[in-house]
PDB file of C-alpha atoms in Angstrom:
ATOM      1  CA  MET A 121     174.094 130.978  66.097  1.00  0.00           C
ATOM      2  CA  GLU A 122     173.833 134.649  65.196  1.00  0.00           C
ATOM      3  CA  THR A 123     174.761 136.053  68.619  1.00  0.00           C
ATOM      4  CA  VAL A 124     177.759 134.725  70.565  1.00  0.00           C
ATOM      5  CA  VAL A 125     179.649 136.496  73.362  1.00  0.00           C
ATOM      6  CA  TRP A 126     183.236 135.379  73.982  1.00  0.00           C
ATOM      7  CA  SER A 127     185.338 135.617  77.135  1.00  0.00           C
ATOM      8  CA  LYS A 128     188.520 136.223  75.117  1.00  0.00           C
ATOM      9  CA  PRO A 129     189.363 138.176  71.957  1.00  0.00           C
ATOM     10  CA  GLU A 130     189.876 136.020  68.888  1.00  0.00           C
ATOM     11  CA  HIS A 131     193.662 136.265  68.889  1.00  0.00           C
ATOM     12  CA  GLU A 132     193.816 134.692  72.391  1.00  0.00           C
ATOM     13  CA  ARG A 133     191.586 131.664  71.707  1.00  0.00           C
ATOM     14  CA  ALA A 134     193.747 129.426  69.527  1.00  0.00           C
ATOM     15  CA  GLY A 135     194.620 126.136  71.224  1.00  0.00           C
ATOM     16  CA  THR A 136     192.528 126.819  74.326  1.00  0.00           C
ATOM     17  CA  PRO A 137     189.782 124.519  75.637  1.00  0.00           C
ATOM     18  CA  LEU A 138     186.351 125.750  74.549  1.00  0.00           C
ATOM     19  CA  LEU A 139     183.426 125.963  76.982  1.00  0.00           C
ATOM     20  CA  VAL A 140     180.095 126.410  75.191  1.00  0.00           C
ATOM     21  CA  MET A 141     177.574 128.053  77.531  1.00  0.00           C
ATOM     22  CA  LEU A 142     173.811 127.666  77.053  1.00  0.00           C
ATOM     23  CA  HIS A 143     171.356 129.940  78.869  1.00  0.00           C
ATOM     24  CA  GLY A 144     167.955 129.133  80.309  1.00  0.00           C
ATOM     25  CA  TYR A 145     164.420 129.714  79.073  1.00  0.00           C
ATOM     26  CA  GLY A 146     163.272 133.310  78.668  1.00  0.00           C
ATOM     27  CA  THR A 147     166.668 134.959  79.071  1.00  0.00           C
ATOM     28  CA  ASP A 148     169.717 135.418  76.818  1.00  0.00           C
ATOM     29  CA  GLU A 149     173.470 135.021  76.498  1.00  0.00           C
ATOM     30  CA  SER A 150     174.164 137.810  79.016  1.00  0.00           C
ATOM     31  CA  ARG A 151     173.033 135.450  81.804  1.00  0.00           C
ATOM     32  CA  MET A 152     175.972 133.202  80.923  1.00  0.00           C
ATOM     33  CA  SER A 153     178.544 135.845  80.039  1.00  0.00           C
ATOM     34  CA  LYS A 154     178.246 137.232  83.598  1.00  0.00           C
ATOM     35  CA  LEU A 155     179.821 133.964  84.770  1.00  0.00           C
ATOM     36  CA  PHE A 156     183.019 134.314  82.714  1.00  0.00           C
ATOM     37  CA  GLY A 157     185.010 135.822  85.580  1.00  0.00           C
ATOM     38  CA  SER A 158     184.103 132.935  87.909  1.00  0.00           C
ATOM     39  CA  LEU A 159     185.385 130.192  85.573  1.00  0.00           C
ATOM     40  CA  PRO A 160     188.973 129.042  84.951  1.00  0.00           C
ATOM     41  CA  PRO A 161     190.730 131.649  82.781  1.00  0.00           C
ATOM     42  CA  GLU A 162     192.386 128.944  80.688  1.00  0.00           C
ATOM     43  CA  PHE A 163     189.052 128.383  78.909  1.00  0.00           C
ATOM     44  CA  SER A 164     187.668 130.305  75.983  1.00  0.00           C
ATOM     45  CA  CYS A 165     184.041 130.618  77.028  1.00  0.00           C
ATOM     46  CA  ALA A 166     181.366 131.229  74.403  1.00  0.00           C
ATOM     47  CA  ALA A 167     177.865 132.239  75.514  1.00  0.00           C
ATOM     48  CA  LEU A 168     175.353 131.438  72.779  1.00  0.00           C
ATOM     49  CA  ARG A 169     171.913 132.977  72.296  1.00  0.00           C
ATOM     50  CA  GLY A 170     169.070 130.512  71.784  1.00  0.00           C
ATOM     51  CA  PRO A 171     167.243 130.840  68.441  1.00  0.00           C
ATOM     52  CA  LYS A 172     163.674 130.706  69.760  1.00  0.00           C
ATOM     53  CA  GLU A 173     162.104 134.073  70.620  1.00  0.00           C
ATOM     54  CA  ILE A 174     160.344 133.974  74.004  1.00  0.00           C
ATOM     55  CA  GLY A 175     158.672 137.367  74.361  1.00  0.00           C
ATOM     56  CA  ASP A 176     161.517 139.883  74.540  1.00  0.00           C
ATOM     57  CA  HIS A 177     164.003 137.137  75.386  1.00  0.00           C
ATOM     58  CA  TYR A 178     165.158 133.773  74.025  1.00  0.00           C
ATOM     59  CA  GLY A 179     165.167 130.045  74.554  1.00  0.00           C
ATOM     60  CA  TRP A 180     166.123 126.828  72.809  1.00  0.00           C
ATOM     61  CA  PHE A 181     162.660 125.315  72.404  1.00  0.00           C
ATOM     62  CA  LEU A 182     159.161 125.965  73.739  1.00  0.00           C
ATOM     63  CA  LEU A 183     158.397 124.729  77.243  1.00  0.00           C
ATOM     64  CA  ASP A 184     155.380 124.720  79.527  1.00  0.00           C
ATOM     65  CA  TYR A 185     155.087 124.466  83.311  1.00  0.00           C
ATOM     66  CA  PHE A 186     155.454 120.674  83.122  1.00  0.00           C
ATOM     67  CA  LEU A 187     158.630 120.975  80.979  1.00  0.00           C
ATOM     68  CA  THR A 188     157.005 119.247  78.003  1.00  0.00           C
ATOM     69  CA  HIS A 189     158.675 119.986  74.693  1.00  0.00           C
ATOM     70  CA  ASP A 190     158.340 119.842  70.911  1.00  0.00           C
ATOM     71  CA  PHE A 191     160.967 117.400  69.675  1.00  0.00           C
ATOM     72  CA  ALA A 192     161.230 119.153  66.302  1.00  0.00           C
ATOM     73  CA  ASP A 193     162.151 122.384  68.127  1.00  0.00           C
ATOM     74  CA  VAL A 194     164.752 120.514  70.163  1.00  0.00           C
ATOM     75  CA  ILE A 195     166.414 119.004  67.099  1.00  0.00           C
ATOM     76  CA  THR A 196     166.366 122.290  65.174  1.00  0.00           C
ATOM     77  CA  SER A 197     168.209 124.074  67.982  1.00  0.00           C
ATOM     78  CA  THR A 198     170.535 121.127  68.576  1.00  0.00           C
ATOM     79  CA  ASN A 199     171.569 121.062  64.927  1.00  0.00           C
ATOM     80  CA  ALA A 200     172.177 124.819  64.994  1.00  0.00           C
ATOM     81  CA  VAL A 201     174.516 124.446  67.977  1.00  0.00           C
ATOM     82  CA  PHE A 202     176.300 121.491  66.377  1.00  0.00           C
ATOM     83  CA  GLY A 203     176.798 123.546  63.225  1.00  0.00           C
ATOM     84  CA  TRP A 204     178.310 126.403  65.201  1.00  0.00           C
ATOM     85  CA  ILE A 205     180.601 124.066  67.177  1.00  0.00           C
ATOM     86  CA  GLU A 206     181.796 122.483  63.925  1.00  0.00           C
ATOM     87  CA  SER A 207     182.761 125.942  62.661  1.00  0.00           C
ATOM     88  CA  VAL A 208     185.095 126.663  65.596  1.00  0.00           C
ATOM     89  CA  LYS A 209     186.179 123.394  67.209  1.00  0.00           C
ATOM     90  CA  ASP A 210     189.355 122.916  65.154  1.00  0.00           C
ATOM     91  CA  ARG A 211     190.806 126.050  66.776  1.00  0.00           C
ATOM     92  CA  HIS A 212     190.472 124.562  70.263  1.00  0.00           C
ATOM     93  CA  SER A 213     192.089 121.755  72.231  1.00  0.00           C
ATOM     94  CA  SER A 214     188.738 120.362  73.418  1.00  0.00           C
ATOM     95  CA  VAL A 215     185.043 121.224  73.664  1.00  0.00           C
ATOM     96  CA  SER A 216     182.988 121.142  76.875  1.00  0.00           C
ATOM     97  CA  LEU A 217     179.455 122.290  77.640  1.00  0.00           C
ATOM     98  CA  LEU A 218     177.789 124.260  80.427  1.00  0.00           C
ATOM     99  CA  GLY A 219     174.035 124.706  80.529  1.00  0.00           C
ATOM    100  CA  PHE A 220     171.694 126.385  83.013  1.00  0.00           C
ATOM    101  CA  SER A 221     168.046 125.279  83.372  1.00  0.00           C
ATOM    102  CA  GLN A 222     166.785 124.638  79.812  1.00  0.00           C
ATOM    103  CA  GLY A 223     170.410 125.024  78.755  1.00  0.00           C
ATOM    104  CA  MET A 224     171.171 121.841  80.737  1.00  0.00           C
ATOM    105  CA  ALA A 225     168.514 120.049  78.687  1.00  0.00           C
ATOM    106  CA  MET A 226     170.278 121.282  75.558  1.00  0.00           C
ATOM    107  CA  ALA A 227     173.753 120.371  76.818  1.00  0.00           C
ATOM    108  CA  SER A 228     172.684 116.846  77.754  1.00  0.00           C
ATOM    109  CA  THR A 229     170.926 116.439  74.380  1.00  0.00           C
ATOM    110  CA  LEU A 230     174.099 117.445  72.546  1.00  0.00           C
ATOM    111  CA  LEU A 231     176.010 114.916  74.650  1.00  0.00           C
ATOM    112  CA  ARG A 232     173.485 112.155  73.949  1.00  0.00           C
ATOM    113  CA  LEU A 233     173.756 112.628  70.191  1.00  0.00           C
ATOM    114  CA  ARG A 234     177.559 112.999  69.933  1.00  0.00           C
ATOM    115  CA  PRO A 235     179.133 111.840  73.204  1.00  0.00           C
ATOM    116  CA  ALA A 236     182.653 111.512  71.802  1.00  0.00           C
ATOM    117  CA  GLN A 237     182.742 115.195  70.860  1.00  0.00           C
ATOM    118  CA  PHE A 238     182.718 116.607  74.408  1.00  0.00           C
ATOM    119  CA  ARG A 239     185.355 116.444  77.139  1.00  0.00           C
ATOM    120  CA  ALA A 240     183.002 117.309  80.022  1.00  0.00           C
ATOM    121  CA  VAL A 241     179.509 118.677  80.667  1.00  0.00           C
ATOM    122  CA  VAL A 242     178.156 120.939  83.425  1.00  0.00           C
ATOM    123  CA  GLY A 243     174.424 121.121  84.138  1.00  0.00           C
ATOM    124  CA  LEU A 244     173.086 123.701  86.598  1.00  0.00           C
ATOM    125  CA  SER A 245     169.534 123.799  88.002  1.00  0.00           C
ATOM    126  CA  GLY A 246     168.258 121.947  84.964  1.00  0.00           C
ATOM    127  CA  PHE A 247     167.046 118.648  83.621  1.00  0.00           C
ATOM    128  CA  VAL A 248     167.544 115.907  81.017  1.00  0.00           C
ATOM    129  CA  LEU A 249     164.792 115.472  78.442  1.00  0.00           C
ATOM    130  CA  ASP A 250     162.581 112.416  78.866  1.00  0.00           C
ATOM    131  CA  ASN A 251     162.320 111.439  75.202  1.00  0.00           C
ATOM    132  CA  GLU A 252     162.158 107.963  73.656  1.00  0.00           C
ATOM    133  CA  LEU A 253     163.710 109.026  70.344  1.00  0.00           C
ATOM    134  CA  LEU A 254     166.724 110.491  72.106  1.00  0.00           C
ATOM    135  CA  ALA A 255     167.035 107.398  74.276  1.00  0.00           C
ATOM    136  CA  MET A 256     167.059 105.206  71.164  1.00  0.00           C
ATOM    137  CA  SER A 257     169.857 107.260  69.601  1.00  0.00           C
ATOM    138  CA  GLU A 258     172.261 107.045  72.546  1.00  0.00           C
ATOM    139  CA  SER A 259     175.559 105.274  71.915  1.00  0.00           C
ATOM    140  CA  PHE A 260     177.796 105.781  74.939  1.00  0.00           C
ATOM    141  CA  THR A 261     180.995 103.724  74.874  1.00  0.00           C
ATOM    142  CA  SER A 262     182.243 105.292  78.119  1.00  0.00           C
ATOM    143  CA  ARG A 263     180.841 107.466  80.893  1.00  0.00           C
ATOM    144  CA  PRO A 264     181.548 111.146  80.195  1.00  0.00           C
ATOM    145  CA  PRO A 265     182.273 113.435  83.164  1.00  0.00           C
ATOM    146  CA  PHE A 266     179.124 115.344  84.134  1.00  0.00           C
ATOM    147  CA  PHE A 267     178.639 117.908  86.923  1.00  0.00           C
ATOM    148  CA  TRP A 268     175.064 118.370  88.150  1.00  0.00           C
ATOM    149  CA  GLY A 269     174.448 121.208  90.579  1.00  0.00           C
ATOM    150  CA  ARG A 270     171.048 122.136  92.003  1.00  0.00           C
ATOM    151  CA  ASP A 271     168.914 122.978  95.003  1.00  0.00           C
ATOM    152  CA  LYS A 272     166.598 120.078  95.850  1.00  0.00           C
ATOM    153  CA  GLY A 273     164.008 122.716  96.743  1.00  0.00           C
ATOM    154  CA  ASP A 274     164.100 124.265  93.242  1.00  0.00           C
ATOM    155  CA  ALA A 275     160.411 124.815  92.436  1.00  0.00           C
ATOM    156  CA  VAL A 276     161.000 125.314  88.689  1.00  0.00           C
ATOM    157  CA  ILE A 277     162.212 121.761  87.993  1.00  0.00           C
ATOM    158  CA  ASN A 278     159.364 119.428  88.948  1.00  0.00           C
ATOM    159  CA  ASP A 279     159.915 116.205  90.884  1.00  0.00           C
ATOM    160  CA  ALA A 280     159.313 113.922  87.893  1.00  0.00           C
ATOM    161  CA  ALA A 281     161.907 115.780  85.810  1.00  0.00           C
ATOM    162  CA  ALA A 282     164.426 115.728  88.666  1.00  0.00           C
ATOM    163  CA  GLU A 283     163.912 111.995  89.209  1.00  0.00           C
ATOM    164  CA  HIS A 284     164.315 111.192  85.516  1.00  0.00           C
ATOM    165  CA  THR A 285     167.430 113.384  85.357  1.00  0.00           C
ATOM    166  CA  ALA A 286     169.010 111.672  88.347  1.00  0.00           C
ATOM    167  CA  GLU A 287     168.297 108.217  86.933  1.00  0.00           C
ATOM    168  CA  TRP A 288     169.658 109.080  83.478  1.00  0.00           C
ATOM    169  CA  LEU A 289     172.811 110.736  84.811  1.00  0.00           C
ATOM    170  CA  HIS A 290     173.617 107.876  87.201  1.00  0.00           C
ATOM    171  CA  ARG A 291     173.140 105.346  84.402  1.00  0.00           C
ATOM    172  CA  ASN A 292     175.090 107.096  81.643  1.00  0.00           C
ATOM    173  CA  THR A 293     177.711 109.449  83.083  1.00  0.00           C
ATOM    174  CA  ALA A 294     180.605 109.710  85.510  1.00  0.00           C
ATOM    175  CA  LEU A 295     178.499 111.932  87.726  1.00  0.00           C
ATOM    176  CA  THR A 296     179.597 114.592  90.181  1.00  0.00           C
ATOM    177  CA  ALA A 297     176.364 115.680  91.896  1.00  0.00           C
ATOM    178  CA  ARG A 298     176.224 118.600  94.324  1.00  0.00           C
ATOM    179  CA  THR A 299     173.293 120.266  96.055  1.00  0.00           C
ATOM    180  CA  TYR A 300     173.096 123.818  97.402  1.00  0.00           C
ATOM    181  CA  PRO A 301     170.230 124.270  99.893  1.00  0.00           C
ATOM    182  CA  GLY A 302     168.489 127.619  99.659  1.00  0.00           C
ATOM    183  CA  MET A 303     169.938 128.482  96.228  1.00  0.00           C
ATOM    184  CA  GLY A 304     166.608 128.102  94.441  1.00  0.00           C
ATOM    185  CA  HIS A 305     166.542 128.247  90.650  1.00  0.00           C
ATOM    186  CA  SER A 306     169.796 130.119  90.269  1.00  0.00           C
ATOM    187  CA  ILE A 307     173.594 129.763  90.353  1.00  0.00           C
ATOM    188  CA  SER A 308     175.562 130.359  93.552  1.00  0.00           C
ATOM    189  CA  LYS A 309     179.158 131.419  94.177  1.00  0.00           C
ATOM    190  CA  ALA A 310     179.826 128.156  96.031  1.00  0.00           C
ATOM    191  CA  GLU A 311     178.512 126.213  93.058  1.00  0.00           C
ATOM    192  CA  LEU A 312     180.807 128.059  90.662  1.00  0.00           C
ATOM    193  CA  VAL A 313     183.790 127.197  92.855  1.00  0.00           C
ATOM    194  CA  ASP A 314     182.840 123.517  92.512  1.00  0.00           C
ATOM    195  CA  VAL A 315     182.244 123.876  88.765  1.00  0.00           C
ATOM    196  CA  SER A 316     185.692 125.407  88.320  1.00  0.00           C
ATOM    197  CA  ALA A 317     187.322 122.578  90.278  1.00  0.00           C
ATOM    198  CA  PHE A 318     185.428 120.035  88.144  1.00  0.00           C
ATOM    199  CA  LEU A 319     186.534 121.663  84.883  1.00  0.00           C
ATOM    200  CA  ARG A 320     190.134 121.914  86.030  1.00  0.00           C
ATOM    201  CA  HIS A 321     190.166 118.242  87.005  1.00  0.00           C
ATOM    202  CA  TYR A 322     188.498 116.791  83.918  1.00  0.00           C
ATOM    203  CA  VAL A 323     189.622 119.191  81.209  1.00  0.00           C
ATOM    204  CA  LEU A 324     192.804 120.989  82.256  1.00  0.00           C
ATOM    205  CA  ARG A 325     194.594 118.241  84.165  1.00  0.00           C
TER     206      ARG A 325
END
């Protein structure tokens, strides 16, 4: 991860819980860093830039309208994020994830591959990848806390992806699901209030 924006200077991060923030498709880390002020200040938030160039912006792997993906791209980006987390995690009391849109697909993939590594996961207006190889690699021994926020009318996440995501989350996680009518494919202030309460309960308590 060559570009990372932090919510705190380095000398204030030691011993704090880490929240790794993953942006959506065709944007960059600034989309996540704008949320720093709406999240619990106890966290050290790190907004990562995806490695895949998407025009003048970035993503984690190539996507089309139907949210199909190249599994090799997914694993390449996943390994890059794991490598970055390994380089910093010993300085923090825990590691949690927050992903928006495609970033939720990344966050849930990271969780599926190493569930014991993460205290909690937040997914916003996104989806879980429908992939047989990932499903075969899952080894959950408990249900990790997962917050899923969305607008049911979100036109970016198709019905099949939303249905698969709901089924996977209900089967594998301790799910907190919230919907925000009229929000569209975005993040609302009310949603961030709920996200902060979720993080305080599952990570800070």
